[in-house]
Amino acid sequence: MRRLGELEAAIMAVLWGAAEAVTVRGVLEALEREPEPAYTTVMTVLDNLHRKDIVTRMRVGRAWAYRPALAREDFDAEAMASVLESSADRGATLLRFIGKISPEELAQLKALMDEAEGRPS
């Protein structure tokens, strides 16, 4: 799974924040970008995201309405796993990742690992 481009990420943020499926027009109205992208640009990006199975879509009248195929956390976890899978040295990659997170995040990671292994934190 590859990382999202800037506009893809902005569009996905709109979809992840929505309570229900969103049309191209709805995404365009919710995007906070200057300059505002063209309707056809947003439509093309959503179509590409659908083709990559990142979003699902359904007909609403004559328009398509889109929703994320995965929750944001699941998408992020798959992206992180993909990075590890492509690494020549998973241990070194993990070590460098740990060096980039805050002490609070490291403590949270340790607690989550303990919880996953059934140990008290």
Coordinates of C-alpha atoms in Angstrom, one line a residue:
M1 CA 0.0 0.0 0.0
R2 CA 1.5 3.3 -1.0
R3 CA 1.3 6.6 0.8
L4 CA -1.4 9.1 -0.2
G5 CA -0.5 12.2 -2.1
E6 CA -1.4 15.6 -0.7
L7 CA -4.8 16.0 -2.4
E8 CA -5.6 12.3 -1.8
A9 CA -4.9 12.7 1.9
A10 CA -7.1 15.9 2.1
I11 CA -9.9 14.1 0.4
M12 CA -9.6 11.1 2.6
A13 CA -9.6 13.3 5.7
V14 CA -13.0 14.6 4.5
L15 CA -14.3 11.1 4.0
W16 CA -13.0 9.8 7.3
G17 CA -14.6 12.8 9.1
A18 CA -18.0 12.3 7.5
A19 CA -20.8 10.4 9.1
E20 CA -22.1 9.1 5.8
A21 CA -21.0 8.7 2.1
V22 CA -20.1 12.0 0.4
T23 CA -20.6 13.0 -3.2
V24 CA -17.8 14.8 -5.2
R25 CA -19.7 18.1 -4.7
G26 CA -19.8 17.4 -0.9
V27 CA -16.0 16.6 -0.8
L28 CA -15.3 19.7 -2.8
E29 CA -17.3 21.9 -0.4
A30 CA -15.6 20.4 2.6
L31 CA -12.1 20.8 1.3
E32 CA -10.2 23.7 2.8
R33 CA -7.6 24.3 0.1
E34 CA -6.5 27.4 -1.7
P35 CA -6.8 27.5 -4.6
E36 CA -9.9 25.2 -4.6
P37 CA -9.3 22.2 -6.9
A38 CA -11.6 21.8 -9.9
Y39 CA -14.6 19.5 -9.6
T40 CA -13.2 17.3 -12.3
T41 CA -9.9 17.0 -10.4
V42 CA -11.7 15.8 -7.2
M43 CA -13.8 13.5 -9.3
T44 CA -10.7 12.0 -10.9
V45 CA -8.9 11.6 -7.5
L46 CA -11.9 9.8 -6.0
D47 CA -12.2 7.6 -9.1
N48 CA -8.5 6.7 -8.7
L49 CA -9.0 6.0 -4.9
H50 CA -11.9 3.7 -5.8
R51 CA -9.9 1.9 -8.4
K52 CA -7.2 1.3 -5.7
D53 CA -9.9 0.0 -3.3
I54 CA -9.2 2.8 -0.8
V55 CA -12.8 4.0 -1.1
T56 CA -16.1 2.4 -1.9
R57 CA -18.9 4.1 -3.8
M58 CA -22.6 3.9 -4.3
R59 CA -25.1 5.7 -6.6
V60 CA -27.1 8.5 -5.0
G61 CA -29.4 9.7 -7.8
R62 CA -27.2 10.5 -10.7
A63 CA -24.0 11.0 -8.6
W64 CA -21.6 8.7 -6.9
A65 CA -21.2 8.9 -3.1
Y66 CA -17.9 7.8 -1.6
R67 CA -16.9 6.4 1.8
P68 CA -13.5 5.0 3.0
A69 CA -13.0 1.3 2.6
L70 CA -11.1 1.2 5.9
A71 CA -11.2 3.2 9.1
R72 CA -8.3 5.7 9.2
E73 CA -6.5 3.6 11.9
D74 CA -6.8 0.4 9.8
F75 CA -5.5 2.3 6.7
D76 CA -2.5 3.7 8.7
A77 CA -1.7 0.3 10.2
E78 CA -1.7 -1.3 6.8
A79 CA 0.6 1.5 5.5
M80 CA 3.0 1.0 8.4
A81 CA 3.0 -2.8 7.8
S82 CA 3.7 -2.2 4.1
V83 CA 6.7 -0.1 4.9
L84 CA 8.1 -2.9 7.2
E85 CA 7.4 -5.5 4.5
S86 CA 9.4 -3.5 2.0
S87 CA 12.3 -3.0 4.3
A88 CA 15.6 -4.8 3.8
D89 CA 16.2 -4.7 7.6
R90 CA 13.0 -4.7 9.6
G91 CA 14.8 -4.3 12.9
A92 CA 16.8 -1.3 11.7
T93 CA 13.6 0.3 10.3
L94 CA 11.7 -0.3 13.6
L95 CA 14.7 1.1 15.6
R96 CA 14.7 4.3 13.5
F97 CA 11.0 4.6 13.9
I98 CA 11.2 4.3 17.7
G99 CA 13.9 7.0 17.6
K100 CA 11.5 9.4 15.9
I101 CA 8.5 9.0 18.3
S102 CA 8.1 11.0 21.5
P103 CA 8.8 9.5 24.9
E104 CA 5.0 9.6 25.6
E105 CA 4.3 7.7 22.4
L106 CA 7.1 5.2 23.2
A107 CA 5.5 4.6 26.7
Q108 CA 2.1 4.1 25.0
L109 CA 3.7 1.6 22.6
K110 CA 5.2 -0.3 25.4
A111 CA 1.9 -0.4 27.3
L112 CA 0.1 -1.6 24.2
M113 CA 2.7 -4.3 23.6
D114 CA 2.3 -5.4 27.2
E115 CA -1.5 -5.4 26.9
A116 CA -1.3 -7.4 23.6
E117 CA 0.9 -10.0 25.4
G118 CA -1.5 -10.2 28.4
R119 CA 1.0 -8.5 30.8
P120 CA -0.1 -5.7 33.2
S121 CA 1.2 -2.3 32.2

